[in-house]
Tab-separated table of C-alpha atoms and ligand atoms in Angstrom:
chain	number	residue	atom	x	y	z
A	1422	MET	CA	159.280	128.480	101.336
A	1423	ILE	CA	161.688	131.357	101.913
A	1424	PRO	CA	164.703	129.580	103.422
A	1425	ILE	CA	166.594	130.769	106.508
A	1426	ALA	CA	169.862	130.652	104.508
A	1427	ARG	CA	170.786	130.463	100.815
A	1428	PRO	CA	174.493	130.295	99.919
A	1429	GLN	CA	175.315	132.360	96.822
A	1430	MET	CA	177.340	130.336	94.356
A	1431	GLY	CA	177.911	131.701	90.864
A	1432	GLU	CA	180.216	131.662	87.871
A	1433	ASP	CA	183.103	133.245	89.841
A	1434	GLU	CA	183.106	130.402	92.365
A	1435	LYS	CA	182.731	127.825	89.580
A	1436	SER	CA	185.691	129.070	87.532
A	1437	SER	CA	187.852	129.621	90.615
A	1438	VAL	CA	187.262	126.042	91.796
A	1439	TRP	CA	187.822	124.663	88.318
A	1440	GLU	CA	191.160	126.507	88.061
A	1441	ALA	CA	192.203	125.035	91.401
A	1442	MET	CA	191.241	121.549	90.276
A	1443	ALA	CA	192.964	121.932	86.912
A	1444	SER	CA	196.137	123.195	88.641
A	1445	GLY	CA	196.576	119.885	90.400
A	1446	SER	CA	197.057	121.656	93.748
A	1447	LEU	CA	194.144	120.239	95.719
A	1448	ALA	CA	195.291	120.209	99.352
A	1449	GLN	CA	196.739	123.251	101.190
A	1450	GLY	CA	198.661	125.204	98.561
A	1451	PRO	CA	199.061	128.615	96.925
A	1452	ARG	CA	195.341	129.437	96.978
A	1453	VAL	CA	195.194	128.925	100.739
A	1454	ARG	CA	198.143	131.327	101.149
A	1455	GLU	CA	196.519	133.906	98.880
A	1456	PHE	CA	193.191	133.583	100.700
A	1457	GLU	CA	194.978	134.069	104.044
A	1458	GLU	CA	196.690	137.226	102.798
A	1459	ARG	CA	193.500	138.702	101.384
A	1460	PHE	CA	191.411	137.816	104.418
A	1461	ALA	CA	194.016	139.340	106.784
A	1462	ALA	CA	193.966	142.529	104.688
A	1463	PHE	CA	190.152	142.627	104.736
A	1464	ILE	CA	189.972	142.175	108.510
A	1465	GLY	CA	192.896	144.496	109.195
A	1466	ALA	CA	194.878	141.836	111.060
A	1467	GLY	CA	198.584	141.211	110.542
A	1468	GLN	CA	198.184	137.443	110.253
A	1469	ALA	CA	195.596	134.951	109.053
A	1470	VAL	CA	195.798	131.162	109.254
A	1471	ALA	CA	193.253	129.137	107.267
A	1472	THR	CA	191.852	125.982	108.848
A	1473	SER	CA	189.463	123.160	108.063
A	1474	SER	CA	186.603	124.768	110.066
A	1475	GLY	CA	185.697	127.440	112.581
A	1476	THR	CA	185.845	124.778	115.271
A	1477	THR	CA	189.445	123.847	114.459
A	1478	ALA	CA	190.367	127.559	114.326
A	1479	LEU	CA	189.020	127.940	117.892
A	1480	HIS	CA	190.825	124.794	119.036
A	1481	LEU	CA	194.118	125.971	117.517
A	1482	ALA	CA	193.765	129.480	118.979
A	1483	LEU	CA	193.518	128.008	122.481
A	1484	LEU	CA	196.395	125.576	121.893
A	1485	GLY	CA	198.429	128.422	120.422
A	1486	TYR	CA	198.029	130.293	123.705
A	1487	GLY	CA	199.241	127.183	125.541
A	1488	ILE	CA	195.884	126.408	127.145
A	1489	GLY	CA	195.463	122.851	128.415
A	1490	PRO	CA	194.462	120.592	131.308
A	1491	GLY	CA	193.883	122.406	134.597
A	1492	ASP	CA	193.162	125.738	132.916
A	1493	GLU	CA	189.874	127.615	132.782
A	1494	VAL	CA	188.449	129.684	129.931
A	1495	ILE	CA	185.560	132.077	130.515
A	1496	THR	CA	182.866	131.945	127.834
A	1497	VAL	CA	179.080	132.168	127.368
A	1498	PRO	CA	176.455	129.406	127.181
A	1499	PHE	CA	174.339	131.270	124.591
A	1500	THR	CA	176.260	130.109	121.523
A	1501	PHE	CA	176.826	127.200	119.161
A	1502	ILE	CA	178.342	124.309	121.110
A	1503	ALA	CA	181.652	124.534	119.168
A	1504	SER	CA	182.764	127.522	121.277
A	1505	ALA	CA	182.713	125.526	124.506
A	1506	ASN	CA	183.702	122.203	122.893
A	1507	SER	CA	186.942	123.740	121.636
A	1508	ILE	CA	187.852	124.493	125.265
A	1509	LEU	CA	187.099	120.898	126.297
A	1510	TYR	CA	189.275	119.542	123.441
A	1511	THR	CA	192.327	121.180	125.033
A	1512	GLY	CA	191.607	119.569	128.406
A	1513	ALA	CA	190.689	122.953	129.910
A	1514	ARG	CA	187.349	123.770	131.549
A	1515	PRO	CA	184.830	126.262	130.212
A	1516	VAL	CA	183.457	128.622	132.874
A	1517	PHE	CA	180.148	130.131	131.813
A	1518	VAL	CA	179.009	133.690	132.414
A	1519	ASP	CA	175.652	135.046	131.272
A	1520	ILE	CA	174.960	137.312	128.302
A	1521	ASP	CA	173.683	140.864	128.170
A	1522	GLU	CA	169.983	140.833	127.304
A	1523	ARG	CA	170.383	143.849	125.014
A	1524	ASP	CA	172.835	142.436	122.482
A	1525	PHE	CA	173.061	138.665	123.150
A	1526	THR	CA	176.834	138.862	123.854
A	1527	MET	CA	178.944	138.326	127.018
A	1528	ASP	CA	177.845	140.403	130.028
A	1529	VAL	CA	181.172	142.071	130.770
A	1530	THR	CA	180.115	142.967	134.314
A	1531	GLN	CA	180.217	139.259	135.226
A	1532	ILE	CA	183.722	138.456	133.992
A	1533	GLU	CA	185.843	139.496	136.970
A	1534	ALA	CA	183.818	137.447	139.479
A	1535	ALA	CA	184.474	134.365	137.307
A	1536	ILE	CA	188.272	134.796	137.242
A	1537	THR	CA	190.253	132.309	139.380
A	1538	PRO	CA	193.992	131.532	139.568
A	1539	ARG	CA	193.353	128.876	136.879
A	1540	THR	CA	191.770	131.280	134.369
A	1541	LYS	CA	193.896	131.606	131.226
A	1542	ALA	CA	191.616	133.162	128.632
A	1543	ILE	CA	188.313	134.852	127.872
A	1544	MET	CA	186.327	133.660	124.854
A	1545	PRO	CA	183.508	136.088	123.992
A	1546	VAL	CA	181.190	135.203	121.104
A	1547	SER	CA	180.238	137.887	118.581
A	1548	LEU	CA	176.835	136.341	118.084
A	1549	TYR	CA	174.526	136.893	115.106
A	1550	GLY	CA	177.024	139.351	113.567
A	1551	GLN	CA	177.349	141.853	116.437
A	1552	PRO	CA	180.784	142.052	118.093
A	1553	ALA	CA	180.948	141.404	121.820
A	1554	ASP	CA	182.194	144.396	123.836
A	1555	MET	CA	185.796	143.691	122.819
A	1556	SER	CA	187.308	146.886	124.266
A	1557	ALA	CA	185.943	146.179	127.760
A	1558	ILE	CA	186.884	142.492	127.520
A	1559	THR	CA	190.424	143.269	126.320
A	1560	GLU	CA	190.881	145.776	129.135
A	1561	ILE	CA	189.864	143.174	131.762
A	1562	ALA	CA	192.048	140.521	130.103
A	1563	GLU	CA	195.102	142.798	130.099
A	1564	ARG	CA	194.600	143.679	133.756
A	1565	HIS	CA	194.546	139.973	134.687
A	1566	GLY	CA	197.133	138.718	132.181
A	1567	LEU	CA	194.611	136.640	130.211
A	1568	ALA	CA	194.449	135.759	126.514
A	1569	VAL	CA	191.429	136.818	124.436
A	1570	VAL	CA	189.957	134.504	121.798
A	1571	GLU	CA	187.034	136.153	120.017
A	1572	ASP	CA	184.654	133.623	118.514
A	1573	ALA	CA	183.896	135.722	115.436
A	1574	CYS	CA	182.535	132.715	113.508
A	1575	GLN	CA	179.362	134.734	112.794
A	1576	ALA	CA	180.977	138.169	112.462
A	1577	HIS	CA	182.851	138.515	109.151
A	1578	GLY	CA	183.287	142.253	108.650
A	1579	ALA	CA	181.604	143.319	111.917
A	1580	ALA	CA	183.336	146.189	113.701
A	1581	ILE	CA	183.435	148.466	116.728
A	1582	ASP	CA	184.300	152.076	115.899
A	1583	GLY	CA	185.622	150.807	112.568
A	1584	GLN	CA	187.914	148.160	114.135
A	1585	ARG	CA	186.942	144.775	112.794
A	1586	SER	CA	186.151	141.595	114.694
A	1587	GLY	CA	189.225	139.369	114.590
A	1588	THR	CA	191.721	142.102	115.514
A	1589	TRP	CA	191.651	141.710	119.315
A	1590	GLY	CA	193.875	138.884	120.629
A	1591	ALA	CA	192.949	136.001	118.347
A	1592	GLY	CA	189.763	135.942	116.266
A	1593	THR	CA	188.216	132.904	114.628
A	1594	PHE	CA	185.881	132.699	111.644
A	1595	SER	CA	183.744	129.949	110.124
A	1596	PHE	CA	183.037	129.564	106.418
A	1597	TYR	CA	180.190	127.065	106.826
A	1598	PRO	CA	177.609	127.452	103.990
A	1599	THR	CA	175.134	129.523	106.031
A	1600	LYS	CA	177.760	132.093	107.060
A	1601	ASN	CA	178.126	135.617	105.577
A	1602	MET	CA	180.707	134.106	103.210
A	1603	THR	CA	181.506	130.441	102.648
A	1604	THR	CA	184.126	127.971	101.478
A	1605	GLY	CA	181.832	124.930	101.949
A	1606	GLU	CA	183.598	123.977	105.168
A	1607	GLY	CA	186.485	126.066	106.427
A	1608	GLY	CA	187.756	128.468	109.033
A	1609	MET	CA	190.303	131.198	109.675
A	1610	LEU	CA	192.241	132.502	112.644
A	1611	THR	CA	193.315	136.144	112.558
A	1612	THR	CA	195.672	137.976	114.901
A	1613	HIS	CA	198.292	140.700	115.107
A	1614	ASP	CA	200.530	138.301	117.068
A	1615	ALA	CA	203.014	136.785	114.586
A	1616	GLU	CA	204.362	134.292	117.153
A	1617	LEU	CA	200.875	132.998	117.901
A	1618	ALA	CA	200.237	132.623	114.159
A	1619	ASP	CA	203.500	130.659	113.800
A	1620	ARG	CA	202.558	128.273	116.609
A	1621	VAL	CA	199.103	127.799	115.093
A	1622	ARG	CA	200.554	127.096	111.630
A	1623	LEU	CA	202.804	124.446	113.183
A	1624	LEU	CA	199.924	122.792	115.055
A	1625	ARG	CA	197.709	122.912	111.956
A	1626	GLU	CA	200.117	120.642	110.103
A	1627	HIS	CA	201.292	117.895	112.423
A	1628	GLY	CA	203.939	120.075	114.077
A	1629	MET	CA	205.860	120.128	110.811
A	1630	LYS	CA	207.892	123.014	109.375
A	1631	VAL	CA	210.348	120.870	107.418
A	1632	ARG	CA	208.677	117.969	105.615
A	1633	TYR	CA	208.478	114.887	107.879
A	1634	HIS	CA	210.401	116.582	110.686
A	1635	HIS	CA	207.887	117.013	113.513
A	1636	ASP	CA	208.549	119.437	116.374
A	1637	VAL	CA	205.365	118.896	118.375
A	1638	VAL	CA	202.258	116.714	118.277
A	1639	GLY	CA	199.971	118.564	115.897
A	1640	TYR	CA	196.883	117.937	113.812
A	1641	ASN	CA	195.657	117.933	110.252
A	1642	PHE	CA	193.427	121.005	110.422
A	1643	ARG	CA	194.374	122.281	106.952
A	1644	MET	CA	192.094	123.987	104.459
A	1645	THR	CA	192.126	122.646	100.892
A	1646	ASP	CA	192.996	124.804	97.869
A	1647	ILE	CA	189.555	123.920	96.499
A	1648	ALA	CA	187.887	125.487	99.550
A	1649	ALA	CA	190.254	128.485	99.359
A	1650	ALA	CA	189.310	128.910	95.681
A	1651	ILE	CA	185.661	129.341	96.745
A	1652	GLY	CA	186.772	131.757	99.477
A	1653	LEU	CA	188.802	133.833	97.008
A	1654	ALA	CA	185.696	134.221	94.845
A	1655	GLN	CA	183.441	135.024	97.822
A	1656	LEU	CA	185.656	137.494	99.703
A	1657	PRO	CA	185.388	140.361	97.166
A	1658	LYS	CA	181.594	140.096	97.484
A	1659	LEU	CA	181.481	140.076	101.299
A	1660	ALA	CA	181.129	143.860	101.723
A	1661	ALA	CA	178.159	143.940	99.308
A	1662	PHE	CA	176.618	140.843	100.958
A	1663	ASN	CA	176.885	142.575	104.349
A	1664	ASP	CA	175.412	145.836	102.983
A	1665	ARG	CA	172.414	143.912	101.651
A	1666	ARG	CA	171.975	142.140	105.011
A	1667	ARG	CA	172.021	145.551	106.734
A	1668	ALA	CA	169.484	147.011	104.297
A	1669	ILE	CA	167.097	144.092	104.929
A	1670	ALA	CA	167.629	144.457	108.702
A	1671	ALA	CA	166.787	148.178	108.436
A	1672	ARG	CA	163.475	147.301	106.804
A	1673	TYR	CA	162.699	144.765	109.545
A	1674	ASP	CA	163.616	147.341	112.228
A	1675	ALA	CA	161.201	149.824	110.658
A	1676	GLU	CA	158.355	147.509	109.645
A	1677	LEU	CA	158.051	144.659	112.167
A	1678	ARG	CA	155.330	144.982	114.826
A	1679	GLY	CA	154.521	143.003	117.974
A	1680	VAL	CA	157.970	141.382	118.334
A	1681	LEU	CA	161.205	142.580	119.955
A	1682	THR	CA	163.760	143.509	117.296
A	1683	PRO	CA	167.544	143.393	117.936
A	1684	THR	CA	169.371	146.195	119.713
A	1685	VAL	CA	172.616	147.389	118.166
A	1686	ARG	CA	175.187	149.242	120.289
A	1687	SER	CA	175.854	152.700	118.835
A	1688	SER	CA	179.557	152.116	118.072
A	1689	VAL	CA	178.935	148.814	116.289
A	1690	THR	CA	178.807	147.789	112.625
A	1691	HIS	CA	176.441	144.796	112.756
A	1692	VAL	CA	176.692	142.328	109.851
A	1693	TYR	CA	173.440	140.478	110.611
A	1694	HIS	CA	174.586	136.904	110.248
A	1695	GLN	CA	171.162	136.424	111.810
A	1696	TYR	CA	168.267	138.778	112.347
A	1697	THR	CA	166.892	137.449	115.601
A	1698	ILE	CA	163.592	138.581	117.060
A	1699	ARG	CA	162.047	137.754	120.429
A	1700	VAL	CA	158.499	136.508	120.294
A	1701	ARG	CA	155.724	135.221	122.496
A	1702	ASP	CA	154.878	131.513	122.196
A	1703	ARG	CA	157.961	130.862	120.073
A	1704	ASP	CA	157.290	127.317	118.815
A	1705	ALA	CA	153.753	128.191	117.666
A	1706	PHE	CA	155.176	131.355	116.091
A	1707	ALA	CA	157.721	129.360	114.044
A	1708	GLU	CA	155.050	126.862	112.996
A	1709	ARG	CA	152.736	129.659	111.818
A	1710	LEU	CA	155.572	131.300	109.844
A	1711	LYS	CA	156.186	127.963	108.136
A	1712	GLU	CA	152.512	127.767	107.141
A	1713	LEU	CA	152.884	131.262	105.666
A	1714	GLY	CA	155.918	130.148	103.622
A	1715	VAL	CA	158.632	131.711	105.786
A	1716	GLY	CA	161.490	129.604	107.131
A	1717	SER	CA	162.931	130.428	110.540
A	1718	ALA	CA	165.392	128.845	112.980
A	1719	ILE	CA	166.148	128.772	116.675
A	1720	TYR	CA	169.751	129.660	117.499
A	1721	TYR	CA	169.950	128.048	120.024
A	1722	PRO	CA	167.197	125.982	121.680
A	1723	ILE	CA	169.323	124.704	124.604
A	1724	PRO	CA	172.042	126.658	126.470
A	1725	VAL	CA	175.426	124.935	126.181
A	1726	HIS	CA	175.704	124.266	129.930
A	1727	ARG	CA	172.415	122.345	129.734
A	1728	GLN	CA	173.432	120.190	126.745
A	1729	LYS	CA	173.814	116.467	127.549
A	1730	PRO	CA	177.639	116.194	127.342
A	1731	PHE	CA	178.025	119.230	129.593
A	1732	VAL	CA	175.504	117.963	132.140
A	1733	ALA	CA	177.468	114.682	132.144
A	1734	LEU	CA	180.552	116.734	133.073
A	1735	GLY	CA	178.752	118.314	136.027
A	1736	TYR	CA	177.552	121.523	134.360
A	1737	GLY	CA	173.979	122.779	134.485
A	1738	GLY	CA	173.934	124.365	137.933
A	1739	GLU	CA	175.166	127.738	136.684
A	1740	THR	CA	172.913	130.738	137.113
A	1741	CYS	CA	172.449	132.284	133.672
A	1742	PRO	CA	168.880	133.598	133.773
A	1743	VAL	CA	169.186	135.788	130.683
A	1744	THR	CA	170.431	132.864	128.607
A	1745	ASP	CA	167.640	130.651	129.970
A	1746	ARG	CA	164.983	133.231	129.127
A	1747	LEU	CA	166.254	134.130	125.666
A	1748	THR	CA	166.617	130.469	124.746
A	1749	GLU	CA	162.806	130.295	125.035
A	1750	GLU	CA	162.112	133.469	123.038
A	1751	VAL	CA	164.593	133.860	120.174
A	1752	LEU	CA	163.652	133.197	116.575
A	1753	SER	CA	165.849	134.034	113.588
A	1754	ILE	CA	164.156	135.037	110.357
A	1755	PRO	CA	165.671	135.116	106.833
A	1756	VAL	CA	168.127	138.013	106.305
A	1757	HIS	CA	170.465	136.539	103.688
A	1758	PRO	CA	171.551	138.794	100.814
A	1759	SER	CA	169.782	136.850	98.070
A	1760	LEU	CA	166.319	137.787	99.415
A	1761	SER	CA	164.368	139.888	96.936
A	1762	ASP	CA	162.488	142.978	98.149
A	1763	ASP	CA	159.261	141.042	97.603
A	1764	GLU	CA	160.509	138.187	99.777
A	1765	VAL	CA	161.404	140.703	102.515
A	1766	SER	CA	157.841	142.068	102.270
A	1767	THR	CA	156.486	138.524	102.585
A	1768	VAL	CA	158.576	137.970	105.748
A	1769	VAL	CA	157.381	141.278	107.245
A	1770	ALA	CA	153.732	140.487	106.522
A	1771	ALA	CA	154.035	136.960	107.925
A	1772	VAL	CA	155.767	138.068	111.146
A	1773	ASN	CA	153.312	140.915	111.736
A	1774	ALA	CA	150.274	138.717	111.071
A	1775	THR	CA	151.593	136.014	113.394
A	1776	ALA	CA	152.391	138.508	116.164
A	1777	GLU	CA	148.882	139.891	115.888
A	1778	GLU	CA	147.385	136.405	116.018
A	1779	LEU	CA	149.449	135.130	118.964
A	1780	GLY	CA	149.719	138.422	120.837
A	1781	PRO	CA	152.580	140.884	121.039
A	1782	ARG	CA	155.813	140.149	122.926
B	1027	PLP	C1	179.398	130.932	117.155
B	1027	PLP	C2	180.040	129.817	116.391
B	1027	PLP	N1	181.174	129.261	116.868
B	1027	PLP	C3	181.799	128.271	116.211
B	1027	PLP	C4	181.304	127.746	115.048
B	1027	PLP	C5	181.998	126.578	114.415
B	1027	PLP	O1	182.304	126.760	113.077
B	1027	PLP	P1	182.343	125.495	112.079
B	1027	PLP	O2	180.943	125.021	111.897
B	1027	PLP	O3	182.943	126.056	110.825
B	1027	PLP	O4	183.225	124.477	112.714
B	1027	PLP	C6	180.137	128.300	114.501
B	1027	PLP	C7	179.588	127.821	113.226
B	1027	PLP	O5	178.674	127.105	113.083
B	1027	PLP	C8	179.480	129.345	115.201
B	1027	PLP	O6	178.333	129.853	114.734
């Protein structure tokens, strides 16, 4: 079976982790600082703060902007639940707007109608490796005095006109094993705002600048030096990983038939965290691919506002028809950099045969 994801771990990661372990510095230490510096340089952001996960990076970004009970944050329901959960953790309320059918990211034409006196931030999601329309979103946010938190957890190295995801307002990344680069578990917040980064560093470590002197109630959202050691070995390979993802995506664009392939805005560098097609009779399609030896996955089968904990909070009545429709149609196929050319050919043949069998979308 060709898997939907295959983390690439080699000798570099092994020796880097072993050095960290042998150094005796296991919790947050010099490797975390070095990883932060290198990641900030890669993204082109002034500051980077490493965290225990993408979820905690999102949570800290919102707290760093002072968001809390009574506030509202505008986001999308077509995402992993962590985006919206991080808003709930602060005591604020997510307000959902629909996505643009063309690129699966926030429909910027719906933002202004969702703004109320309680709105404090906009959280677009750069889904599948394509940045949301960050210029338009930043322009609206500036006009209304709102913070911008880009959920770039799937967009390491993605860019608009050469400007990378993670350089507008605050950006957050995940290093979960399926992501374009990994640290096992881990996350990163990037920003040009040095004061925001300072507040986030404080909150990451129990509100502590001087050992056992606590200024605010904080958290333990630290990354370990062992995780950072993996990240330091992975980061130099990220550009090549992303190039390989793009090359595979180009073959799919050219060779797939009978399915809708992704649309990429002209100014965008897409990093294809996922290559997501739209198909007819999606569940049967996935089952048939499995029989043909091709793994696939549905990101995501239920919109966030229809998930049980959100329905329990009174959500579910929102009108997000694009999200509802795409939830029924999307199917991600393998696009990870370790696929061989033969495996890519197998995926193409399996998708095309299945589309022919079940009828074109
Ligand atoms: C869009 C999105 N947001 C947030 C997260 C949360 O990241 P993590 O799993 O590292 O907490 C993920 C990762 O799964 C994600 O894909």
